């Protein structure tokens, strides 16, 4: 997929206020500092599109970016560590989970996992929550610029997932330093965009 345009459109702190737009949505989520903003900037080839962790005053919102005037890239708040109070954190965990479980436009969620560290309970708990709710997702390993150093973590993560799941979800291995995995991820979005959604009620 070639990126012709990538425009920030709006930010929300309440999922119910998200626009009633027809475009399919692809959400990106992961622990704070996982490399989400860097990946979004790499995917869109726009250096400052998503604000990186180093940006002062980075807030916890649902951010919409319209890509190629065709689909929405949705940047969700990072979970886990964040420089905010416990009550703030609870509020955005609630609206993020509501967005994920209720948003009709959502076609897939990319759950980002830092390949440089061993499997973390917080990520596995989140993945299992997605499974329980039946929300479609893929796993994206980030910071994979030195594959020899991350291979063992990735293998361990897959093994751990197979303790809970019968089969593995779609997995992408990426680096915002080398651009690894960028094409695969964008092609996947292209593919899913091409799948026609049939409303079962229309068929009856
Ligand atoms: P976010 O909090 O998930 O949005 O993470 P950021 O994109 O702000 O990245 C957090 C830190 O990880 C920053 O210091 C980035 O430079 C670094 N980082 C992000 N992606 C990569 C990557 O692919 N490779 C390496 N080596 N570092 C990365």
GROMACS .gro file of C-alpha atoms and ligand atoms in nm:
model
  232
    1UNK     CA    1   0.000   0.000   0.000
    2UNK     CA    2   0.130   0.342  -0.091
    3UNK     CA    3   0.046   0.616   0.155
    4UNK     CA    4  -0.086   0.915  -0.041
    5UNK     CA    5  -0.230   1.102   0.253
    6UNK     CA    6  -0.232   1.070   0.631
    7UNK     CA    7  -0.424   1.335   0.819
    8UNK     CA    8  -0.490   1.372   1.188
    9UNK     CA    9  -0.863   1.432   1.211
   10UNK     CA   10  -0.970   1.433   1.576
   11UNK     CA   11  -0.914   1.322   1.936
   12UNK     CA   12  -1.173   1.187   2.177
   13UNK     CA   13  -1.187   1.098   2.542
   14UNK     CA   14  -1.529   0.940   2.510
   15UNK     CA   15  -1.575   0.657   2.261
   16UNK     CA   16  -1.941   0.748   2.214
   17UNK     CA   17  -1.834   1.081   2.064
   18UNK     CA   18  -1.620   0.914   1.794
   19UNK     CA   19  -1.755   1.005   1.449
   20UNK     CA   20  -2.016   0.800   1.276
   21UNK     CA   21  -1.790   0.772   0.972
   22UNK     CA   22  -1.816   0.491   0.714
   23UNK     CA   23  -1.440   0.422   0.686
   24UNK     CA   24  -1.306   0.095   0.832
   25UNK     CA   25  -1.091   0.142   1.141
   26UNK     CA   26  -0.765  -0.021   1.248
   27UNK     CA   27  -0.664   0.037   1.609
   28UNK     CA   28  -0.313   0.033   1.756
   29UNK     CA   29  -0.259  -0.032   2.125
   30UNK     CA   30   0.017  -0.144   2.361
   31UNK     CA   31   0.197  -0.063   2.683
   32UNK     CA   32   0.331   0.291   2.718
   33UNK     CA   33   0.671   0.313   2.553
   34UNK     CA   34   0.616   0.004   2.337
   35UNK     CA   35   0.700   0.207   2.024
   36UNK     CA   36   0.342   0.273   1.909
   37UNK     CA   37   0.390   0.634   1.797
   38UNK     CA   38   0.714   0.544   1.619
   39UNK     CA   39   0.539   0.259   1.437
   40UNK     CA   40   0.248   0.482   1.332
   41UNK     CA   41   0.494   0.739   1.199
   42UNK     CA   42   0.684   0.464   1.015
   43UNK     CA   43   0.370   0.314   0.863
   44UNK     CA   44   0.246   0.651   0.741
   45UNK     CA   45   0.593   0.787   0.651
   46UNK     CA   46   0.506   1.101   0.851
   47UNK     CA   47   0.770   1.171   1.113
   48UNK     CA   48   0.566   1.374   1.361
   49UNK     CA   49   0.217   1.240   1.294
   50UNK     CA   50   0.175   1.048   1.619
   51UNK     CA   51   0.328   1.215   1.923
   52UNK     CA   52   0.605   1.005   2.074
   53UNK     CA   53   0.645   0.943   2.448
   54UNK     CA   54   0.897   1.225   2.462
   55UNK     CA   55   0.631   1.480   2.370
   56UNK     CA   56   0.541   1.693   2.673
   57UNK     CA   57   0.173   1.691   2.764
   58UNK     CA   58   0.095   1.380   2.565
   59UNK     CA   59  -0.261   1.303   2.664
   60UNK     CA   60  -0.455   0.981   2.674
   61UNK     CA   61  -0.707   1.011   2.393
   62UNK     CA   62  -0.845   0.810   2.106
   63UNK     CA   63  -0.673   0.974   1.808
   64UNK     CA   64  -0.804   0.935   1.453
   65UNK     CA   65  -0.586   0.959   1.142
   66UNK     CA   66  -0.751   0.931   0.800
   67UNK     CA   67  -0.526   0.735   0.565
   68UNK     CA   68  -0.558   0.766   0.186
   69UNK     CA   69  -0.909   0.904   0.255
   70UNK     CA   70  -1.000   0.536   0.277
   71UNK     CA   71  -0.948   0.400   0.628
   72UNK     CA   72  -0.891   0.531   0.978
   73UNK     CA   73  -0.585   0.452   1.180
   74UNK     CA   74  -0.689   0.478   1.544
   75UNK     CA   75  -0.419   0.544   1.803
   76UNK     CA   76  -0.547   0.422   2.141
   77UNK     CA   77  -0.404   0.521   2.480
   78UNK     CA   78  -0.114   0.308   2.600
   79UNK     CA   79  -0.188   0.081   2.894
   80UNK     CA   80   0.037   0.010   3.190
   81UNK     CA   81   0.278   0.274   3.306
   82UNK     CA   82   0.167   0.631   3.243
   83UNK     CA   83   0.239   0.959   3.415
   84UNK     CA   84  -0.113   1.007   3.539
   85UNK     CA   85  -0.325   0.940   3.846
   86UNK     CA   86  -0.490   0.604   3.913
   87UNK     CA   87  -0.838   0.752   3.864
   88UNK     CA   88  -0.739   0.904   3.528
   89UNK     CA   89  -0.596   0.571   3.423
   90UNK     CA   90  -0.916   0.389   3.518
   91UNK     CA   91  -1.121   0.635   3.312
   92UNK     CA   92  -0.920   0.582   2.994
   93UNK     CA   93  -0.896   0.206   3.039
   94UNK     CA   94  -1.276   0.205   3.057
   95UNK     CA   95  -1.331   0.415   2.742
   96UNK     CA   96  -1.065   0.225   2.550
   97UNK     CA   97  -1.222  -0.110   2.635
   98UNK     CA   98  -1.565   0.025   2.542
   99UNK     CA   99  -1.431   0.147   2.209
  100UNK     CA  100  -1.272  -0.193   2.141
  101UNK     CA  101  -1.573  -0.402   2.230
  102UNK     CA  102  -1.848  -0.180   2.085
  103UNK     CA  103  -1.721   0.011   1.783
  104UNK     CA  104  -1.885  -0.126   1.464
  105UNK     CA  105  -1.626   0.032   1.231
  106UNK     CA  106  -1.336  -0.150   1.399
  107UNK     CA  107  -1.197  -0.413   1.159
  108UNK     CA  108  -0.880  -0.514   1.342
  109UNK     CA  109  -0.670  -0.417   1.643
  110UNK     CA  110  -0.293  -0.438   1.636
  111UNK     CA  111  -0.162  -0.520   1.983
  112UNK     CA  112   0.198  -0.404   2.009
  113UNK     CA  113   0.448  -0.608   2.210
  114UNK     CA  114   0.805  -0.499   2.283
  115UNK     CA  115   1.025  -0.777   2.137
  116UNK     CA  116   1.320  -0.668   2.350
  117UNK     CA  117   1.169  -0.796   2.674
  118UNK     CA  118   1.034  -1.134   2.788
  119UNK     CA  119   0.654  -1.188   2.795
  120UNK     CA  120   0.476  -0.954   3.037
  121UNK     CA  121   0.162  -1.045   3.232
  122UNK     CA  122  -0.005  -0.713   3.150
  123UNK     CA  123   0.015  -0.787   2.775
  124UNK     CA  124  -0.106  -1.145   2.812
  125UNK     CA  125  -0.398  -1.032   3.031
  126UNK     CA  126  -0.494  -0.775   2.769
  127UNK     CA  127  -0.476  -1.030   2.485
  128UNK     CA  128  -0.690  -1.271   2.685
  129UNK     CA  129  -0.945  -0.997   2.752
  130UNK     CA  130  -0.966  -0.934   2.373
  131UNK     CA  131  -1.019  -1.306   2.320
  132UNK     CA  132  -1.296  -1.325   2.579
  133UNK     CA  133  -1.474  -1.032   2.413
  134UNK     CA  134  -1.420  -1.176   2.065
  135UNK     CA  135  -1.248  -0.861   1.934
  136UNK     CA  136  -1.033  -0.942   1.625
  137UNK     CA  137  -0.665  -0.867   1.676
  138UNK     CA  138  -0.313  -0.929   1.550
  139UNK     CA  139   0.013  -0.915   1.741
  140UNK     CA  140   0.286  -0.674   1.634
  141UNK     CA  141   0.630  -0.720   1.785
  142UNK     CA  142   0.811  -0.385   1.793
  143UNK     CA  143   1.176  -0.279   1.824
  144UNK     CA  144   1.297  -0.579   1.631
  145UNK     CA  145   1.601  -0.409   1.478
  146UNK     CA  146   1.835  -0.680   1.605
  147UNK     CA  147   1.644  -1.003   1.531
  148UNK     CA  148   1.906  -1.227   1.690
  149UNK     CA  149   1.851  -1.056   2.024
  150UNK     CA  150   1.472  -1.068   2.013
  151UNK     CA  151   1.409  -1.415   1.870
  152UNK     CA  152   1.403  -1.590   2.209
  153UNK     CA  153   1.150  -1.339   2.350
  154UNK     CA  154   0.924  -1.381   2.048
  155UNK     CA  155   0.938  -1.759   2.065
  156UNK     CA  156   0.866  -1.753   2.439
  157UNK     CA  157   0.572  -1.519   2.380
  158UNK     CA  158   0.424  -1.756   2.121
  159UNK     CA  159   0.471  -2.054   2.354
  160UNK     CA  160   0.298  -1.868   2.635
  161UNK     CA  161   0.007  -1.773   2.406
  162UNK     CA  162  -0.036  -2.137   2.308
  163UNK     CA  163  -0.094  -2.221   2.675
  164UNK     CA  164  -0.419  -2.022   2.646
  165UNK     CA  165  -0.504  -2.042   2.275
  166UNK     CA  166  -0.541  -2.328   2.029
  167UNK     CA  167  -0.379  -2.135   1.749
  168UNK     CA  168  -0.171  -1.823   1.717
  169UNK     CA  169  -0.315  -1.497   1.581
  170UNK     CA  170  -0.156  -1.322   1.282
  171UNK     CA  171   0.185  -1.196   1.391
  172UNK     CA  172   0.397  -0.911   1.251
  173UNK     CA  173   0.758  -0.849   1.339
  174UNK     CA  174   0.852  -0.483   1.300
  175UNK     CA  175   1.115  -0.221   1.362
  176UNK     CA  176   1.076   0.153   1.326
  177UNK     CA  177   1.451   0.177   1.287
  178UNK     CA  178   1.485  -0.059   0.989
  179UNK     CA  179   1.121  -0.037   0.864
  180UNK     CA  180   1.098  -0.417   0.896
  181UNK     CA  181   0.742  -0.547   0.875
  182UNK     CA  182   0.599  -0.221   0.742
  183UNK     CA  183   0.494  -0.360   0.403
  184UNK     CA  184   0.349  -0.678   0.556
  185UNK     CA  185   0.133  -0.482   0.796
  186UNK     CA  186   0.007  -0.239   0.532
  187UNK     CA  187  -0.067  -0.526   0.291
  188UNK     CA  188  -0.267  -0.697   0.562
  189UNK     CA  189  -0.477  -0.382   0.608
  190UNK     CA  190  -0.526  -0.366   0.230
  191UNK     CA  191  -0.640  -0.727   0.233
  192UNK     CA  192  -0.887  -0.678   0.518
  193UNK     CA  193  -1.017  -0.358   0.355
  194UNK     CA  194  -1.094  -0.565   0.047
  195UNK     CA  195  -1.310  -0.813   0.238
  196UNK     CA  196  -1.672  -0.730   0.192
  197UNK     CA  197  -1.872  -0.728   0.514
  198UNK     CA  198  -2.203  -0.902   0.474
  199UNK     CA  199  -2.468  -0.802   0.719
  200UNK     CA  200  -2.625  -1.134   0.822
  201UNK     CA  201  -2.962  -0.967   0.876
  202UNK     CA  202  -2.961  -0.851   0.509
  203UNK     CA  203  -2.911  -1.210   0.399
  204UNK     CA  204  -3.215  -1.349   0.582
  205LIG     P1  205   0.491   0.488   2.259
  205LIG     O1  206   0.490   0.541   2.398
  205LIG     O2  207   0.440   0.348   2.255
  205LIG     O3  208   0.423   0.576   2.159
  205LIG     O4  209   0.645   0.473   2.215
  205LIG     P2  210   0.739   0.567   2.128
  205LIG     O5  211   0.714   0.549   1.982
  205LIG     O6  212   0.735   0.706   2.181
  205LIG     O7  213   0.882   0.498   2.157
  205LIG     C1  214   0.930   0.480   2.289
  205LIG     C2  215   1.081   0.468   2.285
  205LIG     O8  216   1.119   0.353   2.212
  205LIG     C3  217   1.147   0.586   2.215
  205LIG     O9  218   1.267   0.616   2.284
  205LIG     C4  219   1.175   0.534   2.076
  205LIG    O10  220   1.286   0.595   2.014
  205LIG     C5  221   1.204   0.387   2.103
  205LIG     N1  222   1.165   0.304   1.985
  205LIG     C6  223   1.048   0.303   1.921
  205LIG     N2  224   1.049   0.216   1.818
  205LIG     C7  225   1.171   0.159   1.815
  205LIG     C8  226   1.233   0.061   1.731
  205LIG    O11  227   1.178   0.006   1.636
  205LIG     N3  228   1.362   0.027   1.763
  205LIG     C9  229   1.429   0.083   1.867
  205LIG     N4  230   1.553   0.044   1.889
  205LIG     N5  231   1.374   0.176   1.948
  205LIG    C10  232   1.246   0.215   1.923
   0.00000   0.00000   0.00000
